Amino acid sequence: MIPAEPDSRVGGLDFTAHLHSAAAAVLCALLDIGRTAYRRQGFPVTGLEPGTAFSTGDIAGYLDARWGLSDFDQLITYLPATAGRGEPPLRAEIEAAIAGLASDGFIEETLTGRYLIGEPLGNLVPALYGLRCGFQWQRTSLLPGGDTAVSHRVFLIGPGGAVLMLSPTAAGRVYMKLSRGDEIARFLAVEASEILPLGSAGDMEETPPAACSGCHAPVRQGARFCTRCGQSLASPSPPSVQPDVCPHCGRKIRLHARFCTNCGTPILP
């Protein structure tokens, strides 16, 4: 867990966490178990109250039951991968992810072999109580040579327009941040234009906004950073030079693409 500068616009919570993809899925699942328990029981669930411990089976059952569902308030929605049909993490992956999260302090193991949400997540869990719309997830794919291509995102929409976002930064890892809804909406519009055929998302905005000097993505007026590449907007920087083809799989890529839609390799820094 890497603390970042507090952002009063979203209740003072702004941080990053680097997790392997299976661990991210497990973390999302246990956070939603806490969220739904809060709604059902009516008290804050921080992992310290009686009855809030969970097992490996609880997480496996949650992911298996909700994977692929897209109804309102379902917390995991499968997004079809370019490389093929996605699957939830395997039981062995879940067990390894739980062990890793426990060793890193994200969760705590009890004497009975069950787990509680750890202290580092204490300020995150209360921010999730009011979330209504859930995760969007795309399974990672295995590339030739054993490398993992990450091509998934998670968005949770909360009260006041706050959004918890997990998006890929490098193979096997995700970036987690609480941001404002209007910023993420623009980010989603840009992402849609990259994965849809040319012109499919062209009518999402009538007036083109200002562009990021690093990746040329549209940015909201007054934004402090680009939601597409993370470039600070406080001062100009030289534009990035984009290759014509993906350096990993050789597939031709669109102009200003943030990642390769074939293998998930990041294109722009």
PDB file of C-alpha atoms in Angstrom:
ATOM      1  CA  MET A   1       0.000   0.000   0.000  1.00  0.00           C
ATOM      2  CA  ILE A   2       1.514   3.318  -1.051  1.00  0.00           C
ATOM      3  CA  PRO A   3      -0.146   6.359   0.592  1.00  0.00           C
ATOM      4  CA  ALA A   4      -0.631   9.349  -1.688  1.00  0.00           C
ATOM      5  CA  GLU A   5      -1.530  12.984  -1.138  1.00  0.00           C
ATOM      6  CA  PRO A   6      -5.073  13.172   0.330  1.00  0.00           C
ATOM      7  CA  ASP A   7      -7.765  14.445  -2.000  1.00  0.00           C
ATOM      8  CA  SER A   8     -10.552  16.290  -0.175  1.00  0.00           C
ATOM      9  CA  ARG A   9     -12.845  15.893  -3.187  1.00  0.00           C
ATOM     10  CA  VAL A  10     -13.224  12.175  -2.438  1.00  0.00           C
ATOM     11  CA  GLY A  11     -13.138  12.170   1.340  1.00  0.00           C
ATOM     12  CA  GLY A  12      -9.370  12.201   1.771  1.00  0.00           C
ATOM     13  CA  LEU A  13      -8.784   8.744   0.302  1.00  0.00           C
ATOM     14  CA  ASP A  14      -6.304   8.535  -2.547  1.00  0.00           C
ATOM     15  CA  PHE A  15      -3.768   5.736  -2.743  1.00  0.00           C
ATOM     16  CA  THR A  16      -2.219   3.130  -5.002  1.00  0.00           C
ATOM     17  CA  ALA A  17      -1.775  -0.597  -4.487  1.00  0.00           C
ATOM     18  CA  HIS A  18       0.165  -2.973  -6.717  1.00  0.00           C
ATOM     19  CA  LEU A  19      -1.423  -6.437  -6.701  1.00  0.00           C
ATOM     20  CA  HIS A  20      -1.221  -9.475  -8.916  1.00  0.00           C
ATOM     21  CA  SER A  21      -4.412  -9.914 -10.923  1.00  0.00           C
ATOM     22  CA  ALA A  22      -5.769 -12.894  -8.943  1.00  0.00           C
ATOM     23  CA  ALA A  23      -5.068 -11.044  -5.696  1.00  0.00           C
ATOM     24  CA  ALA A  24      -6.942  -8.028  -7.046  1.00  0.00           C
ATOM     25  CA  ALA A  25      -9.978 -10.208  -7.800  1.00  0.00           C
ATOM     26  CA  VAL A  26      -9.858 -11.717  -4.308  1.00  0.00           C
ATOM     27  CA  LEU A  27      -9.489  -8.289  -2.717  1.00  0.00           C
ATOM     28  CA  CYS A  28     -12.447  -6.959  -4.690  1.00  0.00           C
ATOM     29  CA  ALA A  29     -14.520  -9.961  -3.613  1.00  0.00           C
ATOM     30  CA  LEU A  30     -13.798  -9.648   0.091  1.00  0.00           C
ATOM     31  CA  LEU A  31     -14.425  -5.900   0.018  1.00  0.00           C
ATOM     32  CA  ASP A  32     -17.830  -6.527  -1.501  1.00  0.00           C
ATOM     33  CA  ILE A  33     -18.572  -9.228   1.063  1.00  0.00           C
ATOM     34  CA  GLY A  34     -17.907  -6.570   3.706  1.00  0.00           C
ATOM     35  CA  ARG A  35     -19.989  -4.046   1.799  1.00  0.00           C
ATOM     36  CA  THR A  36     -23.018  -6.328   1.507  1.00  0.00           C
ATOM     37  CA  ALA A  37     -22.654  -7.409   5.144  1.00  0.00           C
ATOM     38  CA  TYR A  38     -22.834  -3.752   6.141  1.00  0.00           C
ATOM     39  CA  ARG A  39     -26.044  -3.288   4.182  1.00  0.00           C
ATOM     40  CA  ARG A  40     -27.548  -6.448   5.642  1.00  0.00           C
ATOM     41  CA  GLN A  41     -26.447  -5.975   9.257  1.00  0.00           C
ATOM     42  CA  GLY A  42     -26.420  -2.181   9.444  1.00  0.00           C
ATOM     43  CA  PHE A  43     -23.031  -1.624  11.078  1.00  0.00           C
ATOM     44  CA  PRO A  44     -19.575  -0.795   9.720  1.00  0.00           C
ATOM     45  CA  VAL A  45     -17.673  -3.920   8.687  1.00  0.00           C
ATOM     46  CA  THR A  46     -13.942  -3.406   9.153  1.00  0.00           C
ATOM     47  CA  GLY A  47     -13.039  -7.046   9.698  1.00  0.00           C
ATOM     48  CA  LEU A  48     -12.938  -6.592  13.491  1.00  0.00           C
ATOM     49  CA  GLU A  49     -16.588  -7.297  14.339  1.00  0.00           C
ATOM     50  CA  PRO A  50     -17.760 -10.841  15.202  1.00  0.00           C
ATOM     51  CA  GLY A  51     -19.041 -12.864  12.285  1.00  0.00           C
ATOM     52  CA  THR A  52     -17.172 -11.010   9.547  1.00  0.00           C
ATOM     53  CA  ALA A  53     -14.359 -13.540   9.035  1.00  0.00           C
ATOM     54  CA  PHE A  54     -14.297 -15.305   5.666  1.00  0.00           C
ATOM     55  CA  SER A  55     -12.762 -18.464   4.249  1.00  0.00           C
ATOM     56  CA  THR A  56     -11.126 -19.437   0.975  1.00  0.00           C
ATOM     57  CA  GLY A  57     -14.393 -21.150   0.074  1.00  0.00           C
ATOM     58  CA  ASP A  58     -16.354 -17.925   0.625  1.00  0.00           C
ATOM     59  CA  ILE A  59     -14.160 -16.081  -1.884  1.00  0.00           C
ATOM     60  CA  ALA A  60     -14.185 -18.934  -4.416  1.00  0.00           C
ATOM     61  CA  GLY A  61     -17.969 -19.196  -4.176  1.00  0.00           C
ATOM     62  CA  TYR A  62     -18.419 -15.447  -4.557  1.00  0.00           C
ATOM     63  CA  LEU A  63     -16.263 -15.231  -7.677  1.00  0.00           C
ATOM     64  CA  ASP A  64     -17.786 -18.339  -9.237  1.00  0.00           C
ATOM     65  CA  ALA A  65     -21.359 -17.176  -8.619  1.00  0.00           C
ATOM     66  CA  ARG A  66     -20.942 -13.603  -9.803  1.00  0.00           C
ATOM     67  CA  TRP A  67     -18.453 -13.976 -12.628  1.00  0.00           C
ATOM     68  CA  GLY A  68     -20.119 -12.943 -15.862  1.00  0.00           C
ATOM     69  CA  LEU A  69     -23.207 -11.345 -14.321  1.00  0.00           C
ATOM     70  CA  SER A  70     -24.075  -7.844 -15.465  1.00  0.00           C
ATOM     71  CA  ASP A  71     -27.196  -6.958 -13.460  1.00  0.00           C
ATOM     72  CA  PHE A  72     -27.324  -3.699 -11.536  1.00  0.00           C
ATOM     73  CA  ASP A  73     -25.319  -3.939  -8.319  1.00  0.00           C
ATOM     74  CA  GLN A  74     -23.500  -7.117  -9.338  1.00  0.00           C
ATOM     75  CA  LEU A  75     -19.924  -6.513  -8.278  1.00  0.00           C
ATOM     76  CA  ILE A  76     -18.083  -8.427 -10.991  1.00  0.00           C
ATOM     77  CA  THR A  77     -18.950  -8.167 -14.680  1.00  0.00           C
ATOM     78  CA  TYR A  78     -17.007 -10.210 -17.204  1.00  0.00           C
ATOM     79  CA  LEU A  79     -15.703  -8.242 -20.185  1.00  0.00           C
ATOM     80  CA  PRO A  80     -14.970 -10.549 -23.156  1.00  0.00           C
ATOM     81  CA  ALA A  81     -11.251 -10.754 -23.834  1.00  0.00           C
ATOM     82  CA  THR A  82      -9.802 -10.457 -27.318  1.00  0.00           C
ATOM     83  CA  ALA A  83      -7.839 -13.662 -26.823  1.00  0.00           C
ATOM     84  CA  GLY A  84     -10.862 -15.741 -25.805  1.00  0.00           C
ATOM     85  CA  ARG A  85     -13.384 -16.439 -23.087  1.00  0.00           C
ATOM     86  CA  GLY A  86     -12.402 -15.268 -19.617  1.00  0.00           C
ATOM     87  CA  GLU A  87     -12.613 -17.346 -16.458  1.00  0.00           C
ATOM     88  CA  PRO A  88     -12.580 -16.487 -12.758  1.00  0.00           C
ATOM     89  CA  PRO A  89      -9.411 -17.310 -10.822  1.00  0.00           C
ATOM     90  CA  LEU A  90      -8.834 -21.010 -10.133  1.00  0.00           C
ATOM     91  CA  ARG A  91      -9.076 -22.338  -6.562  1.00  0.00           C
ATOM     92  CA  ALA A  92      -5.277 -22.682  -6.412  1.00  0.00           C
ATOM     93  CA  GLU A  93      -4.910 -19.068  -7.590  1.00  0.00           C
ATOM     94  CA  ILE A  94      -7.364 -17.916  -4.929  1.00  0.00           C
ATOM     95  CA  GLU A  95      -5.498 -19.788  -2.194  1.00  0.00           C
ATOM     96  CA  ALA A  96      -2.172 -18.330  -3.342  1.00  0.00           C
ATOM     97  CA  ALA A  97      -3.699 -14.838  -3.571  1.00  0.00           C
ATOM     98  CA  ILE A  98      -5.135 -15.070  -0.044  1.00  0.00           C
ATOM     99  CA  ALA A  99      -1.767 -16.229   1.293  1.00  0.00           C
ATOM    100  CA  GLY A 100      -0.066 -13.308  -0.443  1.00  0.00           C
ATOM    101  CA  LEU A 101      -2.604 -10.765   0.794  1.00  0.00           C
ATOM    102  CA  ALA A 102      -2.209 -12.123   4.325  1.00  0.00           C
ATOM    103  CA  SER A 103       1.587 -11.925   4.212  1.00  0.00           C
ATOM    104  CA  ASP A 104       1.352  -8.321   2.974  1.00  0.00           C
ATOM    105  CA  GLY A 105      -1.053  -7.344   5.750  1.00  0.00           C
ATOM    106  CA  PHE A 106      -4.102  -6.692   3.563  1.00  0.00           C
ATOM    107  CA  ILE A 107      -5.952  -9.445   5.431  1.00  0.00           C
ATOM    108  CA  GLU A 108      -5.322 -11.214   8.750  1.00  0.00           C
ATOM    109  CA  GLU A 109      -5.589 -14.950   9.440  1.00  0.00           C
ATOM    110  CA  THR A 110      -7.494 -16.039  12.559  1.00  0.00           C
ATOM    111  CA  LEU A 111      -6.697 -18.993  14.821  1.00  0.00           C
ATOM    112  CA  THR A 112      -9.477 -20.940  13.102  1.00  0.00           C
ATOM    113  CA  GLY A 113      -7.938 -20.520   9.656  1.00  0.00           C
ATOM    114  CA  ARG A 114     -10.392 -17.859   8.510  1.00  0.00           C
ATOM    115  CA  TYR A 115      -9.510 -14.301   7.488  1.00  0.00           C
ATOM    116  CA  LEU A 116     -10.374 -10.734   8.433  1.00  0.00           C
ATOM    117  CA  ILE A 117      -9.849  -7.508   6.492  1.00  0.00           C
ATOM    118  CA  GLY A 118      -6.506  -6.081   7.634  1.00  0.00           C
ATOM    119  CA  GLU A 119      -5.740  -2.733   9.218  1.00  0.00           C
ATOM    120  CA  PRO A 120      -4.271  -1.129   6.028  1.00  0.00           C
ATOM    121  CA  LEU A 121      -7.734  -1.357   4.452  1.00  0.00           C
ATOM    122  CA  GLY A 122      -9.475   0.224   7.422  1.00  0.00           C
ATOM    123  CA  ASN A 123      -9.889   3.589   5.670  1.00  0.00           C
ATOM    124  CA  LEU A 124     -10.981   1.978   2.406  1.00  0.00           C
ATOM    125  CA  VAL A 125     -13.832  -0.221   3.614  1.00  0.00           C
ATOM    126  CA  PRO A 126     -16.041   2.624   4.961  1.00  0.00           C
ATOM    127  CA  ALA A 127     -15.737   4.374   1.593  1.00  0.00           C
ATOM    128  CA  LEU A 128     -17.377   1.373  -0.071  1.00  0.00           C
ATOM    129  CA  TYR A 129     -20.561   1.265   2.009  1.00  0.00           C
ATOM    130  CA  GLY A 130     -22.586   3.361  -0.414  1.00  0.00           C
ATOM    131  CA  LEU A 131     -21.362   1.751  -3.630  1.00  0.00           C
ATOM    132  CA  ARG A 132     -24.159   0.716  -5.970  1.00  0.00           C
ATOM    133  CA  CYS A 133     -22.583  -0.238  -9.287  1.00  0.00           C
ATOM    134  CA  GLY A 134     -19.932  -2.850  -9.455  1.00  0.00           C
ATOM    135  CA  PHE A 135     -16.797  -4.228 -10.890  1.00  0.00           C
ATOM    136  CA  GLN A 136     -16.035  -4.694 -14.559  1.00  0.00           C
ATOM    137  CA  TRP A 137     -13.380  -7.358 -14.987  1.00  0.00           C
ATOM    138  CA  GLN A 138     -11.485  -8.930 -17.860  1.00  0.00           C
ATOM    139  CA  ARG A 139      -9.380 -12.031 -17.377  1.00  0.00           C
ATOM    140  CA  THR A 140      -5.645 -11.857 -18.008  1.00  0.00           C
ATOM    141  CA  SER A 141      -4.191 -13.967 -20.816  1.00  0.00           C
ATOM    142  CA  LEU A 142      -0.979 -15.989 -21.066  1.00  0.00           C
ATOM    143  CA  LEU A 143       1.363 -14.894 -23.836  1.00  0.00           C
ATOM    144  CA  PRO A 144       4.038 -16.964 -25.610  1.00  0.00           C
ATOM    145  CA  GLY A 145       7.024 -17.272 -23.308  1.00  0.00           C
ATOM    146  CA  GLY A 146       4.914 -17.347 -20.149  1.00  0.00           C
ATOM    147  CA  ASP A 147       4.329 -13.609 -19.760  1.00  0.00           C
ATOM    148  CA  THR A 148       0.940 -12.438 -18.524  1.00  0.00           C
ATOM    149  CA  ALA A 149      -0.968  -9.751 -20.417  1.00  0.00           C
ATOM    150  CA  VAL A 150      -3.234  -7.727 -18.152  1.00  0.00           C
ATOM    151  CA  SER A 151      -6.373  -6.444 -19.781  1.00  0.00           C
ATOM    152  CA  HIS A 152      -8.899  -5.775 -17.046  1.00  0.00           C
ATOM    153  CA  ARG A 153     -10.447  -2.864 -15.202  1.00  0.00           C
ATOM    154  CA  VAL A 154     -12.563  -2.443 -12.112  1.00  0.00           C
ATOM    155  CA  PHE A 155     -14.784   0.543 -11.411  1.00  0.00           C
ATOM    156  CA  LEU A 156     -16.947   1.068  -8.322  1.00  0.00           C
ATOM    157  CA  ILE A 157     -19.254   4.072  -8.328  1.00  0.00           C
ATOM    158  CA  GLY A 158     -19.846   5.573  -4.900  1.00  0.00           C
ATOM    159  CA  PRO A 159     -21.766   8.420  -3.276  1.00  0.00           C
ATOM    160  CA  GLY A 160     -20.880  11.919  -4.427  1.00  0.00           C
ATOM    161  CA  GLY A 161     -19.512  10.644  -7.727  1.00  0.00           C
ATOM    162  CA  ALA A 162     -16.437   8.982  -6.186  1.00  0.00           C
ATOM    163  CA  VAL A 163     -15.087   6.064  -8.179  1.00  0.00           C
ATOM    164  CA  LEU A 164     -12.656   3.356  -7.094  1.00  0.00           C
ATOM    165  CA  MET A 165     -10.640   2.415 -10.178  1.00  0.00           C
ATOM    166  CA  LEU A 166      -8.327  -0.525 -10.725  1.00  0.00           C
ATOM    167  CA  SER A 167      -6.640  -0.495 -14.125  1.00  0.00           C
ATOM    168  CA  PRO A 168      -3.587  -2.217 -15.629  1.00  0.00           C
ATOM    169  CA  THR A 169      -0.143  -0.690 -15.369  1.00  0.00           C
ATOM    170  CA  ALA A 170       2.123  -3.651 -16.168  1.00  0.00           C
ATOM    171  CA  ALA A 171       1.914  -7.425 -16.578  1.00  0.00           C
ATOM    172  CA  GLY A 172       0.131  -8.963 -13.627  1.00  0.00           C
ATOM    173  CA  ARG A 173      -0.439  -5.767 -11.668  1.00  0.00           C
ATOM    174  CA  VAL A 174      -3.173  -3.179 -11.235  1.00  0.00           C
ATOM    175  CA  TYR A 175      -3.407   0.451 -10.179  1.00  0.00           C
ATOM    176  CA  MET A 176      -6.026   1.257  -7.548  1.00  0.00           C
ATOM    177  CA  LYS A 177      -7.229   4.810  -6.934  1.00  0.00           C
ATOM    178  CA  LEU A 178     -10.284   6.614  -5.637  1.00  0.00           C
ATOM    179  CA  SER A 179     -11.169   9.378  -8.075  1.00  0.00           C
ATOM    180  CA  ARG A 180     -14.059  11.614  -9.086  1.00  0.00           C
ATOM    181  CA  GLY A 181     -16.822  10.320 -11.293  1.00  0.00           C
ATOM    182  CA  ASP A 182     -16.531  13.053 -13.910  1.00  0.00           C
ATOM    183  CA  GLU A 183     -12.838  12.276 -14.375  1.00  0.00           C
ATOM    184  CA  ILE A 184     -13.426   8.560 -14.800  1.00  0.00           C
ATOM    185  CA  ALA A 185     -16.318   9.170 -17.208  1.00  0.00           C
ATOM    186  CA  ARG A 186     -13.954  10.939 -19.583  1.00  0.00           C
ATOM    187  CA  PHE A 187     -11.409   8.156 -19.116  1.00  0.00           C
ATOM    188  CA  LEU A 188     -14.057   5.586 -20.062  1.00  0.00           C
ATOM    189  CA  ALA A 189     -14.990   7.548 -23.174  1.00  0.00           C
ATOM    190  CA  VAL A 190     -11.373   7.459 -24.332  1.00  0.00           C
ATOM    191  CA  GLU A 191     -11.051   3.751 -23.550  1.00  0.00           C
ATOM    192  CA  ALA A 192     -14.226   2.980 -25.488  1.00  0.00           C
ATOM    193  CA  SER A 193     -12.879   4.797 -28.530  1.00  0.00           C
ATOM    194  CA  GLU A 194      -9.800   2.540 -28.437  1.00  0.00           C
ATOM    195  CA  ILE A 195     -11.577  -0.812 -28.271  1.00  0.00           C
ATOM    196  CA  LEU A 196     -14.552  -0.021 -30.536  1.00  0.00           C
ATOM    197  CA  PRO A 197     -14.375   0.302 -34.343  1.00  0.00           C
ATOM    198  CA  LEU A 198     -13.399   3.714 -35.664  1.00  0.00           C
ATOM    199  CA  GLY A 199     -16.245   6.167 -35.281  1.00  0.00           C
ATOM    200  CA  SER A 200     -18.261   4.046 -32.833  1.00  0.00           C
ATOM    201  CA  ALA A 201     -17.614   6.367 -29.917  1.00  0.00           C
ATOM    202  CA  GLY A 202     -17.312   9.531 -31.932  1.00  0.00           C
ATOM    203  CA  ASP A 203     -20.600  11.002 -30.754  1.00  0.00           C
ATOM    204  CA  MET A 204     -19.906  10.686 -27.040  1.00  0.00           C
ATOM    205  CA  GLU A 205     -18.879  14.347 -26.829  1.00  0.00           C
ATOM    206  CA  GLU A 206     -19.889  17.141 -29.161  1.00  0.00           C
ATOM    207  CA  THR A 207     -17.055  19.512 -28.249  1.00  0.00           C
ATOM    208  CA  PRO A 208     -13.546  18.065 -28.025  1.00  0.00           C
ATOM    209  CA  PRO A 209     -11.892  19.003 -24.703  1.00  0.00           C
ATOM    210  CA  ALA A 210      -8.267  19.946 -24.151  1.00  0.00           C
ATOM    211  CA  ALA A 211      -5.709  17.208 -24.798  1.00  0.00           C
ATOM    212  CA  CYS A 212      -2.972  15.740 -22.616  1.00  0.00           C
ATOM    213  CA  SER A 213       0.491  16.742 -23.813  1.00  0.00           C
ATOM    214  CA  GLY A 214       1.814  13.253 -23.079  1.00  0.00           C
ATOM    215  CA  CYS A 215      -0.699  10.892 -24.718  1.00  0.00           C
ATOM    216  CA  HIS A 216      -3.042  13.385 -26.450  1.00  0.00           C
ATOM    217  CA  ALA A 217      -6.107  12.035 -24.623  1.00  0.00           C
ATOM    218  CA  PRO A 218      -8.977  14.476 -23.925  1.00  0.00           C
ATOM    219  CA  VAL A 219      -8.761  15.954 -20.422  1.00  0.00           C
ATOM    220  CA  ARG A 220     -11.267  17.828 -18.290  1.00  0.00           C
ATOM    221  CA  GLN A 221     -10.646  21.545 -17.904  1.00  0.00           C
ATOM    222  CA  GLY A 222      -8.916  22.165 -14.599  1.00  0.00           C
ATOM    223  CA  ALA A 223      -7.783  18.532 -14.185  1.00  0.00           C
ATOM    224  CA  ARG A 224      -4.475  18.071 -12.377  1.00  0.00           C
ATOM    225  CA  PHE A 225      -3.498  14.881 -14.186  1.00  0.00           C
ATOM    226  CA  CYS A 226      -4.451  12.830 -17.236  1.00  0.00           C
ATOM    227  CA  THR A 227      -6.739   9.898 -16.333  1.00  0.00           C
ATOM    228  CA  ARG A 228      -5.397   7.950 -19.298  1.00  0.00           C
ATOM    229  CA  CYS A 229      -1.622   7.999 -18.770  1.00  0.00           C
ATOM    230  CA  GLY A 230      -1.176   9.773 -15.424  1.00  0.00           C
ATOM    231  CA  GLN A 231       0.740  12.707 -16.953  1.00  0.00           C
ATOM    232  CA  SER A 232       0.747  15.760 -14.689  1.00  0.00           C
ATOM    233  CA  LEU A 233      -1.022  18.681 -16.369  1.00  0.00           C
ATOM    234  CA  ALA A 234       0.694  21.311 -14.255  1.00  0.00           C
ATOM    235  CA  SER A 235       3.431  21.862 -16.837  1.00  0.00           C
ATOM    236  CA  PRO A 236       3.804  20.793 -20.485  1.00  0.00           C
ATOM    237  CA  SER A 237       5.983  17.836 -21.433  1.00  0.00           C
ATOM    238  CA  PRO A 238       7.184  16.479 -24.762  1.00  0.00           C
ATOM    239  CA  PRO A 239       4.642  14.189 -26.440  1.00  0.00           C
ATOM    240  CA  SER A 240       5.289  10.459 -26.404  1.00  0.00           C
ATOM    241  CA  VAL A 241       6.321   8.754 -29.617  1.00  0.00           C
ATOM    242  CA  GLN A 242       4.037   5.834 -30.345  1.00  0.00           C
ATOM    243  CA  PRO A 243       5.170   2.821 -32.405  1.00  0.00           C
ATOM    244  CA  ASP A 244       3.070   1.627 -35.337  1.00  0.00           C
ATOM    245  CA  VAL A 245       2.917  -1.951 -34.044  1.00  0.00           C
ATOM    246  CA  CYS A 246       2.862  -3.523 -30.591  1.00  0.00           C
ATOM    247  CA  PRO A 247       6.445  -4.202 -29.443  1.00  0.00           C
ATOM    248  CA  HIS A 248       5.336  -7.491 -27.880  1.00  0.00           C
ATOM    249  CA  CYS A 249       2.987  -9.233 -30.332  1.00  0.00           C
ATOM    250  CA  GLY A 250       3.551  -7.196 -33.519  1.00  0.00           C
ATOM    251  CA  ARG A 251      -0.156  -6.367 -33.983  1.00  0.00           C
ATOM    252  CA  LYS A 252      -0.867  -2.991 -35.606  1.00  0.00           C
ATOM    253  CA  ILE A 253      -2.120  -0.457 -33.076  1.00  0.00           C
ATOM    254  CA  ARG A 254      -4.332   2.584 -33.360  1.00  0.00           C
ATOM    255  CA  LEU A 255      -2.999   6.108 -33.027  1.00  0.00           C
ATOM    256  CA  HIS A 256      -2.898   7.260 -29.381  1.00  0.00           C
ATOM    257  CA  ALA A 257      -3.764   3.764 -28.086  1.00  0.00           C
ATOM    258  CA  ARG A 258      -2.879   3.305 -24.426  1.00  0.00           C
ATOM    259  CA  PHE A 259      -2.437  -0.439 -24.685  1.00  0.00           C
ATOM    260  CA  CYS A 260      -2.462  -3.187 -27.314  1.00  0.00           C
ATOM    261  CA  THR A 261      -5.981  -4.589 -27.641  1.00  0.00           C
ATOM    262  CA  ASN A 262      -4.550  -7.926 -28.778  1.00  0.00           C
ATOM    263  CA  CYS A 263      -2.191  -8.744 -25.902  1.00  0.00           C
ATOM    264  CA  GLY A 264      -2.673  -5.931 -23.374  1.00  0.00           C
ATOM    265  CA  THR A 265       0.893  -4.589 -23.549  1.00  0.00           C
ATOM    266  CA  PRO A 266       1.041  -0.896 -22.493  1.00  0.00           C
ATOM    267  CA  ILE A 267       1.950   1.336 -25.451  1.00  0.00           C
ATOM    268  CA  LEU A 268       2.341   4.830 -24.065  1.00  0.00           C
ATOM    269  CA  PRO A 269       4.261   5.524 -20.838  1.00  0.00           C
TER     270      PRO A 269
END
